[in-house]
Tab-separated table of C-alpha atoms and ligand atoms in Angstrom:
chain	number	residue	atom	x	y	z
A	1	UNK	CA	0.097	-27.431	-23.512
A	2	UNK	CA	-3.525	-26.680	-23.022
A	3	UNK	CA	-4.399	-23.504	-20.612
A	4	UNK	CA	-5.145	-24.162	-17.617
A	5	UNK	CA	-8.151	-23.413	-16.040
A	6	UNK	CA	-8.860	-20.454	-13.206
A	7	UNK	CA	-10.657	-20.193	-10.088
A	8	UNK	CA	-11.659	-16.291	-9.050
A	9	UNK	CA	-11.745	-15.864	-5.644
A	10	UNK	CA	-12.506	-12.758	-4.579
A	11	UNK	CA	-13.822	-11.099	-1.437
A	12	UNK	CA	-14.630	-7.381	-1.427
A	13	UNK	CA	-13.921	-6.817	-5.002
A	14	UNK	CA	-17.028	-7.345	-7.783
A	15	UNK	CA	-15.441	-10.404	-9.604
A	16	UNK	CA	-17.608	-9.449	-12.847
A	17	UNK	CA	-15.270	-7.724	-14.947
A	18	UNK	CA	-12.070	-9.598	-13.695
A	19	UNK	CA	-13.966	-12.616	-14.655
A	20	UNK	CA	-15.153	-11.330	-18.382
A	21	UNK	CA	-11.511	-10.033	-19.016
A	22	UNK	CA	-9.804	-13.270	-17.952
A	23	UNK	CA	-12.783	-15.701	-19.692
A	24	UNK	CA	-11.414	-13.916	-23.116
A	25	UNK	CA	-8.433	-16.329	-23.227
A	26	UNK	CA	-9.259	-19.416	-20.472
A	27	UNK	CA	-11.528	-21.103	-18.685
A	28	UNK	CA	-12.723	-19.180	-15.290
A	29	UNK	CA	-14.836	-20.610	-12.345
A	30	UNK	CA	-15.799	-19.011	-9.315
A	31	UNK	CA	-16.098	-22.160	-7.329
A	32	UNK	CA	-14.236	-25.560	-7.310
A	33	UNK	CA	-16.495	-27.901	-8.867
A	34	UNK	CA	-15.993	-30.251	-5.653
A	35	UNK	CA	-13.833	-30.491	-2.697
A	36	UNK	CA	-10.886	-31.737	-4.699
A	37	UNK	CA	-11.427	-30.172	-8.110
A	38	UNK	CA	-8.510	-31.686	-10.038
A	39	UNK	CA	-9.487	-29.019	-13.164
A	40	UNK	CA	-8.018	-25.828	-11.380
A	41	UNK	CA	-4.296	-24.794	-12.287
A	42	UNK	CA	-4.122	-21.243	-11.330
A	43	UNK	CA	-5.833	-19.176	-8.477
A	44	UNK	CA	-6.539	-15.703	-9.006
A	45	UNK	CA	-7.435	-14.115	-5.243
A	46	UNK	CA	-8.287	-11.390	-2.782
A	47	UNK	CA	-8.830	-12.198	0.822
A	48	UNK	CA	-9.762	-15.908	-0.380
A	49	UNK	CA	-11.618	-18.250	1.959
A	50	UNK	CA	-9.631	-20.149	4.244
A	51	UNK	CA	-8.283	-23.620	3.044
A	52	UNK	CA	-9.880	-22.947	-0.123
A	53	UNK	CA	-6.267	-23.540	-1.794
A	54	UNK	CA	-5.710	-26.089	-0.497
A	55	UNK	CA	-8.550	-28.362	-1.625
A	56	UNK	CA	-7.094	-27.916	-5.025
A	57	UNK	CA	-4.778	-30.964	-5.581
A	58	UNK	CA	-3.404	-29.314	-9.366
A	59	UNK	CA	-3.015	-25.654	-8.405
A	60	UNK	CA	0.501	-24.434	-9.849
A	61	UNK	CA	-0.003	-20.650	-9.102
A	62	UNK	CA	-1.564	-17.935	-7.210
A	63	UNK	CA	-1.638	-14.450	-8.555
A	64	UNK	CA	-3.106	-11.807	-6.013
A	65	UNK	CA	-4.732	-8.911	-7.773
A	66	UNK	CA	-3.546	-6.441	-5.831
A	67	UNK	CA	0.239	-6.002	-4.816
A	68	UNK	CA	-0.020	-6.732	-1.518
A	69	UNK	CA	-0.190	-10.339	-0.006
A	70	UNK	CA	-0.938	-10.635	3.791
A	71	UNK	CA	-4.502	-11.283	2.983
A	72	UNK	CA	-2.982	-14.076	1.002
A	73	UNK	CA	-0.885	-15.508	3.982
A	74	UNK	CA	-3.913	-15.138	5.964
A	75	UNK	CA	-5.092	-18.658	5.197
A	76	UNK	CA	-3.394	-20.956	7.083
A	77	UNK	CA	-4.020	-23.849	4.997
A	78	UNK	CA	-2.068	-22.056	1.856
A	79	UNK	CA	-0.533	-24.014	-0.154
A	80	UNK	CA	3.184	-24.358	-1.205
A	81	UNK	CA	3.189	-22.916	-4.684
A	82	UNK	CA	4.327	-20.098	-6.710
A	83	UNK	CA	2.501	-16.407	-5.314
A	84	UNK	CA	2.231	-13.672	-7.995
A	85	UNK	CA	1.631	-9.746	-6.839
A	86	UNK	CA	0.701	-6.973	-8.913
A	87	UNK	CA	3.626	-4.812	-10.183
A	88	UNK	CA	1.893	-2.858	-12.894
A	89	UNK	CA	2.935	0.650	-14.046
A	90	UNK	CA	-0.985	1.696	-13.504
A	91	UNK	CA	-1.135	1.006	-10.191
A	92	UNK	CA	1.645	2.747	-9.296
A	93	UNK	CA	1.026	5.793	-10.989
A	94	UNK	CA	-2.127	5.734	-8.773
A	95	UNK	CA	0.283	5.263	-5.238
A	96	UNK	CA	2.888	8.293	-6.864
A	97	UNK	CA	-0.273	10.380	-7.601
A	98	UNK	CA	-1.590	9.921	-3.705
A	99	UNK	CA	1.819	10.405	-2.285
A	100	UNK	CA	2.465	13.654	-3.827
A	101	UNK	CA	-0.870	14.798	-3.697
A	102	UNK	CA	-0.632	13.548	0.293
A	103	UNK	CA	2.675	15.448	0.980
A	104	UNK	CA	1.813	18.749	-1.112
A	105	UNK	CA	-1.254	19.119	0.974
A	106	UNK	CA	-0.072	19.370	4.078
A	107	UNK	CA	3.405	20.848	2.917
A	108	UNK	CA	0.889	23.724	1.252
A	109	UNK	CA	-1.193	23.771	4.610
A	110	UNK	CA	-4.117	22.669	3.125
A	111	UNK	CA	-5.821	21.857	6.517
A	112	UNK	CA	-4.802	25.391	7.482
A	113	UNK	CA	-6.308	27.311	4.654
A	114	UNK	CA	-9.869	25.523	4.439
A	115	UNK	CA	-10.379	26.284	8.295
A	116	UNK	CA	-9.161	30.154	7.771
A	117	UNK	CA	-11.641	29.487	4.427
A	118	UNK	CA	-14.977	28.665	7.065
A	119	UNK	CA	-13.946	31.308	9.216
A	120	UNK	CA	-13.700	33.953	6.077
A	121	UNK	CA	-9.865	34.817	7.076
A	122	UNK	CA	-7.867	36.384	4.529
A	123	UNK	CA	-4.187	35.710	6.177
A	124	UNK	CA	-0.511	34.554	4.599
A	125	UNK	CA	1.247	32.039	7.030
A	126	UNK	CA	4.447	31.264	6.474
A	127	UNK	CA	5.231	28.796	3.408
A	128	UNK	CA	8.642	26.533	3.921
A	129	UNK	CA	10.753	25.643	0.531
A	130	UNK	CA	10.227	21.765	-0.718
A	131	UNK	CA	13.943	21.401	0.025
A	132	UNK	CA	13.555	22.257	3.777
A	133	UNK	CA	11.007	19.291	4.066
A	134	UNK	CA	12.021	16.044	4.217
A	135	UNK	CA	9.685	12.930	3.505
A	136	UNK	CA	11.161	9.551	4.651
A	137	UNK	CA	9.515	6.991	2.673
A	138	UNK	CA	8.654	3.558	5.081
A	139	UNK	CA	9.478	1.233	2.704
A	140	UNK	CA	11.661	1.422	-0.513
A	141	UNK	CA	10.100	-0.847	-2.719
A	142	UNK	CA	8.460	-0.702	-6.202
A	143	UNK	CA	5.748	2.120	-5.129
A	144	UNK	CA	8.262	3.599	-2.890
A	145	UNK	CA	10.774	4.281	-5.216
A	146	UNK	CA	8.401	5.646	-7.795
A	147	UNK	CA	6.736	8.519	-5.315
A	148	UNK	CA	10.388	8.990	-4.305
A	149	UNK	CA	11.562	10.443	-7.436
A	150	UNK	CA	8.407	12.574	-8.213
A	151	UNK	CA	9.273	14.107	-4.779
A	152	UNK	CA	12.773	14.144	-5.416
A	153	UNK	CA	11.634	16.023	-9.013
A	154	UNK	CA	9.632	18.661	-6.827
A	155	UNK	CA	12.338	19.134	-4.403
A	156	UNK	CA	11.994	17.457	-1.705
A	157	UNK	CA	14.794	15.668	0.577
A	158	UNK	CA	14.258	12.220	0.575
A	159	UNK	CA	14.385	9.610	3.090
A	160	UNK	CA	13.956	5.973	2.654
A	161	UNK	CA	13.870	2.786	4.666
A	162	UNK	CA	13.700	-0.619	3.800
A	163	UNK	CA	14.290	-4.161	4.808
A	164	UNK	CA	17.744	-4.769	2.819
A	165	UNK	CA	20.227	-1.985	2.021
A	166	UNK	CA	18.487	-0.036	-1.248
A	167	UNK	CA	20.869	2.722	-2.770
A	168	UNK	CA	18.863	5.086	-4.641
A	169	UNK	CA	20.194	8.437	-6.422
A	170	UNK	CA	19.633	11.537	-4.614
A	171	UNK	CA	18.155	9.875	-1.846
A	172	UNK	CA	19.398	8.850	2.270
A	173	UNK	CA	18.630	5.346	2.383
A	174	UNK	CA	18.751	3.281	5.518
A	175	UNK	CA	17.989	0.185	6.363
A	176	UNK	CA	17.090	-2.537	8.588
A	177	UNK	CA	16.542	-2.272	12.825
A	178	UNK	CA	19.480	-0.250	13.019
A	179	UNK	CA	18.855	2.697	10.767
A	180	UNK	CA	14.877	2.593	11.869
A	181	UNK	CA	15.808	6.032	14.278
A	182	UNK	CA	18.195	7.498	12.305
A	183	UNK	CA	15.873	7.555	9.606
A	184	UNK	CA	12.205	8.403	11.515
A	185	UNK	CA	15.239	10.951	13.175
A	186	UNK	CA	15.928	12.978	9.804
A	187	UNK	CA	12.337	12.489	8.689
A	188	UNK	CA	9.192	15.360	8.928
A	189	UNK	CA	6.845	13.593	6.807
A	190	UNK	CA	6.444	9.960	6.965
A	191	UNK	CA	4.987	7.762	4.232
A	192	UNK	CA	4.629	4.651	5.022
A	193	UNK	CA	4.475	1.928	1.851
A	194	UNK	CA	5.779	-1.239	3.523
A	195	UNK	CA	4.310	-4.248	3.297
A	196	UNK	CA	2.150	-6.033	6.216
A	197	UNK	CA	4.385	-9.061	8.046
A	198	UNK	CA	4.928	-10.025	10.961
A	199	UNK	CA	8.023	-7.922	11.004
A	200	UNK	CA	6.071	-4.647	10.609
A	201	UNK	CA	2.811	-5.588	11.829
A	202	UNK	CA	1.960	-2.777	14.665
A	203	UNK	CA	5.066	-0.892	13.615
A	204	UNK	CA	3.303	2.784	13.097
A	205	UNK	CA	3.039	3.443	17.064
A	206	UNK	CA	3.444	6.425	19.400
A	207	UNK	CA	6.897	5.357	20.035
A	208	UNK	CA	8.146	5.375	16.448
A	209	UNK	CA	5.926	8.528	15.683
A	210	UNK	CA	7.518	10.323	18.597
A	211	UNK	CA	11.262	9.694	16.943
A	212	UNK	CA	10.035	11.635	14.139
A	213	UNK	CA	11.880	15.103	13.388
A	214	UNK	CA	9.149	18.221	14.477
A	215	UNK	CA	10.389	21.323	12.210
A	216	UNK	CA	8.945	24.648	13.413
A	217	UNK	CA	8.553	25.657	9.649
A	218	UNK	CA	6.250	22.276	8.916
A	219	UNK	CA	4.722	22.742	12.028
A	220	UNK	CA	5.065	19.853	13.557
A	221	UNK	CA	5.109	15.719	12.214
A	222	UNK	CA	2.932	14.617	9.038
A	223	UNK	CA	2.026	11.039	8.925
A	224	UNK	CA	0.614	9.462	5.304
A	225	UNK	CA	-0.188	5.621	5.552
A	226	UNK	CA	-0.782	4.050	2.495
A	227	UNK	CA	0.902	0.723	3.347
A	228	UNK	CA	-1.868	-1.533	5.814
A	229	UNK	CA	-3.929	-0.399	8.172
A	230	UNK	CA	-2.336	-2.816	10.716
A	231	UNK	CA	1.034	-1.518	10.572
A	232	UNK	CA	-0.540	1.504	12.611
A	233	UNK	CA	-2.013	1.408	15.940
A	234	UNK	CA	-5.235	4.225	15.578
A	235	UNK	CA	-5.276	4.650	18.954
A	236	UNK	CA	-1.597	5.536	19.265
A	237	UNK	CA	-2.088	7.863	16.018
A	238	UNK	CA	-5.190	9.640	17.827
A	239	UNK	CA	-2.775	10.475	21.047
A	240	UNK	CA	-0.215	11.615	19.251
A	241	UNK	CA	-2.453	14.060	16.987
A	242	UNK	CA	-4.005	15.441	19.985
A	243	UNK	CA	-0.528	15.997	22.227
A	244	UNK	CA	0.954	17.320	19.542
A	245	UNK	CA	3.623	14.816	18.593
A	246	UNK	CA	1.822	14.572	15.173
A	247	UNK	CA	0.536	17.610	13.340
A	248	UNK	CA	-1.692	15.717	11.115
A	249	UNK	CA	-2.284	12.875	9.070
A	250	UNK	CA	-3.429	11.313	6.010
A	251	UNK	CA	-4.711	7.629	6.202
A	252	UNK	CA	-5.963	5.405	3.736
A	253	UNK	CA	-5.589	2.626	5.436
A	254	UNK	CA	-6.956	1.516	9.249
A	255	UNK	CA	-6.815	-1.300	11.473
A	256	UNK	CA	-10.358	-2.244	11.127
A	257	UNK	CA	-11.819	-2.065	7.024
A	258	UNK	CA	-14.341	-0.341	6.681
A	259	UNK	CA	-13.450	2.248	9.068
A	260	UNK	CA	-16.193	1.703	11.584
A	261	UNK	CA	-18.644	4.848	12.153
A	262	UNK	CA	-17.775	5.187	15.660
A	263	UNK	CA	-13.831	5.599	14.912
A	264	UNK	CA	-12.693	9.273	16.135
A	265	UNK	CA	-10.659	9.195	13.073
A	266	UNK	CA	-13.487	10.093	10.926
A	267	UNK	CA	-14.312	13.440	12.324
A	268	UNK	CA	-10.831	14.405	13.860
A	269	UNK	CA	-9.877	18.049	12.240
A	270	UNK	CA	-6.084	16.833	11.957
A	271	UNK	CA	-7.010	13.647	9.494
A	272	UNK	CA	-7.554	13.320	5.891
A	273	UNK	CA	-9.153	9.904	5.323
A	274	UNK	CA	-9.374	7.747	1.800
A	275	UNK	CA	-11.257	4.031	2.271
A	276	UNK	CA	-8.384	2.186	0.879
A	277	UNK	CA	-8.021	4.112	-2.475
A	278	UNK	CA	-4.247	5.327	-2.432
A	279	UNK	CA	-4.251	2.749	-5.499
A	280	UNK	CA	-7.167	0.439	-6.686
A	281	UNK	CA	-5.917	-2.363	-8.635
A	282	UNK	CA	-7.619	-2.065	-11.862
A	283	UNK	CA	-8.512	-5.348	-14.284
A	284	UNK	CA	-8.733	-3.688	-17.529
A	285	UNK	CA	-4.598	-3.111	-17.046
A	286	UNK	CA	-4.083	-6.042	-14.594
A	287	UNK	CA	-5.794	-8.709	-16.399
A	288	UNK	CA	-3.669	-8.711	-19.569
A	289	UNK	CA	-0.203	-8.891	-17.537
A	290	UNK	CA	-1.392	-12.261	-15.540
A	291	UNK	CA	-2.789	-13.569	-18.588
A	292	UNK	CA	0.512	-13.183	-20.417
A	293	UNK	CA	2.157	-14.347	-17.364
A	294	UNK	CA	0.282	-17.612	-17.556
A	295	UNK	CA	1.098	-18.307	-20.917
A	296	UNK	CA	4.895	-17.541	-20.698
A	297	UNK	CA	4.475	-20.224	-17.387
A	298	UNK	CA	3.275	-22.704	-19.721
A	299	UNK	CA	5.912	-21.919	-22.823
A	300	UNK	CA	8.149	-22.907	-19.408
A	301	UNK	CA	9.421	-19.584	-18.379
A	302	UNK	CA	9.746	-17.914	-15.066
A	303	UNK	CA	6.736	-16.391	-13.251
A	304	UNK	CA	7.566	-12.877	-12.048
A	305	UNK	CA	6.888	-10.140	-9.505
A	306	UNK	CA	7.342	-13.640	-7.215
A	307	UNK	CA	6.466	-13.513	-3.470
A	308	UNK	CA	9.291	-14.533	-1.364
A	309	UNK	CA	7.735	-16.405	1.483
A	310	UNK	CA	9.990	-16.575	3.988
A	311	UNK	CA	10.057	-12.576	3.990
A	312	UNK	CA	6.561	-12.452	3.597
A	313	UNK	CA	6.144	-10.286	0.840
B	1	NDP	P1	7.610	-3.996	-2.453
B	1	NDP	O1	7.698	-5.405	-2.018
B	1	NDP	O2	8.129	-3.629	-3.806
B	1	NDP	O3	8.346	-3.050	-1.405
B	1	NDP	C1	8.211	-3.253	-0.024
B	1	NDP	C2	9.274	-2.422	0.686
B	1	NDP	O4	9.107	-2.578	2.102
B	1	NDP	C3	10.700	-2.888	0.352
B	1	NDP	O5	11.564	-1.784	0.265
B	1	NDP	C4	11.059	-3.742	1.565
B	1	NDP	O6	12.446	-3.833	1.843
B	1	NDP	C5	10.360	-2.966	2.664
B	1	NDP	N1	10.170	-3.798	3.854
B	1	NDP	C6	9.494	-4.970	3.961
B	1	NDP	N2	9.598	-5.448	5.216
B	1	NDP	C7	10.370	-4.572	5.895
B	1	NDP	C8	10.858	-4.524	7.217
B	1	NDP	N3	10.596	-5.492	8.116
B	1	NDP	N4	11.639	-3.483	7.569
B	1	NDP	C9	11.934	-2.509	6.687
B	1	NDP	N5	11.501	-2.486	5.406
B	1	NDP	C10	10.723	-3.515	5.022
B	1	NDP	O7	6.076	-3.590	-2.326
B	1	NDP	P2	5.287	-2.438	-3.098
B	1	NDP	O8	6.090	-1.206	-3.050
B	1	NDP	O9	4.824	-2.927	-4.409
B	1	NDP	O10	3.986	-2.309	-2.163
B	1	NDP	C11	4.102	-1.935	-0.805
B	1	NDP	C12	2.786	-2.121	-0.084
B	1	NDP	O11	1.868	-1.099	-0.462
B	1	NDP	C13	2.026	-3.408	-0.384
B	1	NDP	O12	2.556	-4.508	0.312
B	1	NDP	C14	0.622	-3.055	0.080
B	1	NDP	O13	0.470	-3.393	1.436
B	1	NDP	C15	0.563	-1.539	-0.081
B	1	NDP	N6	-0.379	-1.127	-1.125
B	1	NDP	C16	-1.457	-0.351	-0.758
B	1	NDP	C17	-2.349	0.098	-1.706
B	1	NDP	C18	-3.458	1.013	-1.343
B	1	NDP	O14	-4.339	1.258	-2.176
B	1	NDP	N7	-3.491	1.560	-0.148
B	1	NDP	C19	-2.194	-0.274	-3.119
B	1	NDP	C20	-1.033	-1.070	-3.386
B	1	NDP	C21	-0.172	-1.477	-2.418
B	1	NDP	P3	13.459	-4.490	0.768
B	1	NDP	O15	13.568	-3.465	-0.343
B	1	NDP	O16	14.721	-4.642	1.510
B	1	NDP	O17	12.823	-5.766	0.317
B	2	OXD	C1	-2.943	-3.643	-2.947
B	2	OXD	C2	-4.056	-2.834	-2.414
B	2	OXD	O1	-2.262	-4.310	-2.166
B	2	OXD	O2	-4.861	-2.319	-3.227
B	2	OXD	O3	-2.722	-3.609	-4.180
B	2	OXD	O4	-4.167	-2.648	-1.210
């Protein structure tokens, strides 16, 4: 079988070196040759322009490049094939390395120690054991369960939520509407990894944060979003940073991309802010995995890492 042919459709990312990398083995355009280009078999995207999919009458496969998919879903004209997400043991290094960097920074009172630092204090608060904290993980998934057991490794009591019931050793797992409270409940730093659907769209707001467990050791609630920005409301985030529901925060991830200038959240003394970084997909390792993944489609195998639509992720 001859190898299909690619379209790169990228918006926000350079497409340069994902388009030398994938050019070494097939044929890569970065626009349909026509409103019906019958050349294109596989679609390699982020944030692609609406109904551009569509238009493509021989299109067998999306693969997203990074491993979420809502901007995918975001076109309403998408069509009904096979969607491909990044599952790559690079990229979630990067998530476990944020995570634990997130939660030893404000477990070690980072915040704390560079104010006392400007103000030339030389003073030893009170530091709580790794076993006294525990970080409920918002999602249970493939990065989830990876920065789980690094945190689990360092001592930490673990907490995780997810969609469907996901056992994992050493950790309380709960699951679905129902153990939502119990979980934010036993939790005193909240990572949040899920997915953006309609399901969880809006989900990080001052009513869940104020379920979350305030230890007087901790000082008070830690939120870390690396999920999507809009699973968070900023506003509600902002309140509950300033009336104390929420001691501080970490976000790499906002409603609005970039974080516009005029967003509180830049300059508030309670929030440590990444632009999107928690994990960059990277093409020099993700490259090679879609490639093979195209040419095990052709031998006639199964595509993985496979988007199941009607969950939305
Ligand atoms: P997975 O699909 O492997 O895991 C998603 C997890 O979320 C699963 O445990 C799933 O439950 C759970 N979940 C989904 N919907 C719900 C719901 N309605 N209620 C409760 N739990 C739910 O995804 P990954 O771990 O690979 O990635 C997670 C997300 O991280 C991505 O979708 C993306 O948005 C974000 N991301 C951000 C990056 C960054 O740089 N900031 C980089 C990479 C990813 P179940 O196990 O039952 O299916
Ligand atoms: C991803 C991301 O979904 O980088 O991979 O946000």
């Amino acid at each position: 079988m001859e190898k299909g042919k690619i379209l790169l459709a990228l918006t926000g990312f350079h497409p340069q070196r994902w388009r030398e990398l994938l050019a070494a083995e097939r044929e890569v355009v970065l626009e349909p040759d026509g409103p019906s280009d019958p050349s294109i078999t596989y679609a390699v995207v982020w944030k692609q322009k609406p109904n551009l999919l569509s238009s493509l009458p021989n299109l067998r496969a999306i693969f997203s490049i990074g491993a979420g998919v809502d901007h995918i879903f975001a076109d309403p004209g998408l069509p009904d094939v096979p969607i491909v997400r990044v599952v790559a043991d690079n990229l979630t290094q990067h998530m476990t390395e944020y995570v634990v960097w997130r939660v030893l920074d404000h477990h070690r009172q980072s915040m704390l120690y560079r104010a006392q630092q400007q103000k030339k204090i030389w003073r030893e608060p009170p530091q709580r054991a790794a076993e006294d904290i525990s970080v409920g993980i918002m999602g249970l998934g493939n990065l989830g369960r990876a920065a789980a057991s690094v945190l689990l490794s360092l001592g930490f009591a673990v907490n995780g939520w997810s969609r469907t019931e996901r056992p994992m050793k050493g950790v309380s797992t709960y699951s679905g509407e129902a153990g939502l409270i119990p979980f934010l409940n036993a939790t005193d730093i909240l990572v949040v990894l899920l997915p953006l659907t309609p399901r969880t769209q809006g989900i990080i707001n001052y009513g869940v944060l104020k379920e979350l467990r305030r230890r007087n050791g901790l000082g008070g609630a830690v939120l870390i979003n690396a999920g999507r920005g809009r699973l968070q409301k900023d506003a509600d985030i902002l309140r509950a940073l300033d009336d104390g529901t929420l001691k501080e925060a970490s976000l790499d991830v906002f409603e609005v991309e970039p974080l516009p200038k005029t967003s509180p959240l830049w300059s508030h003394p309670k929030v440590f802010v990444t632009p999107h970084a928690a994990a960059t997909s990277d093409p020099a390792h993700l490259v090679p995995i879609m490639l093979l993944q195209m040419d095990a489609f052709e031998r006639g195998e199964k595509l993985e890492n496979l988007v199941d639509r009607e969950a939305g992720y």
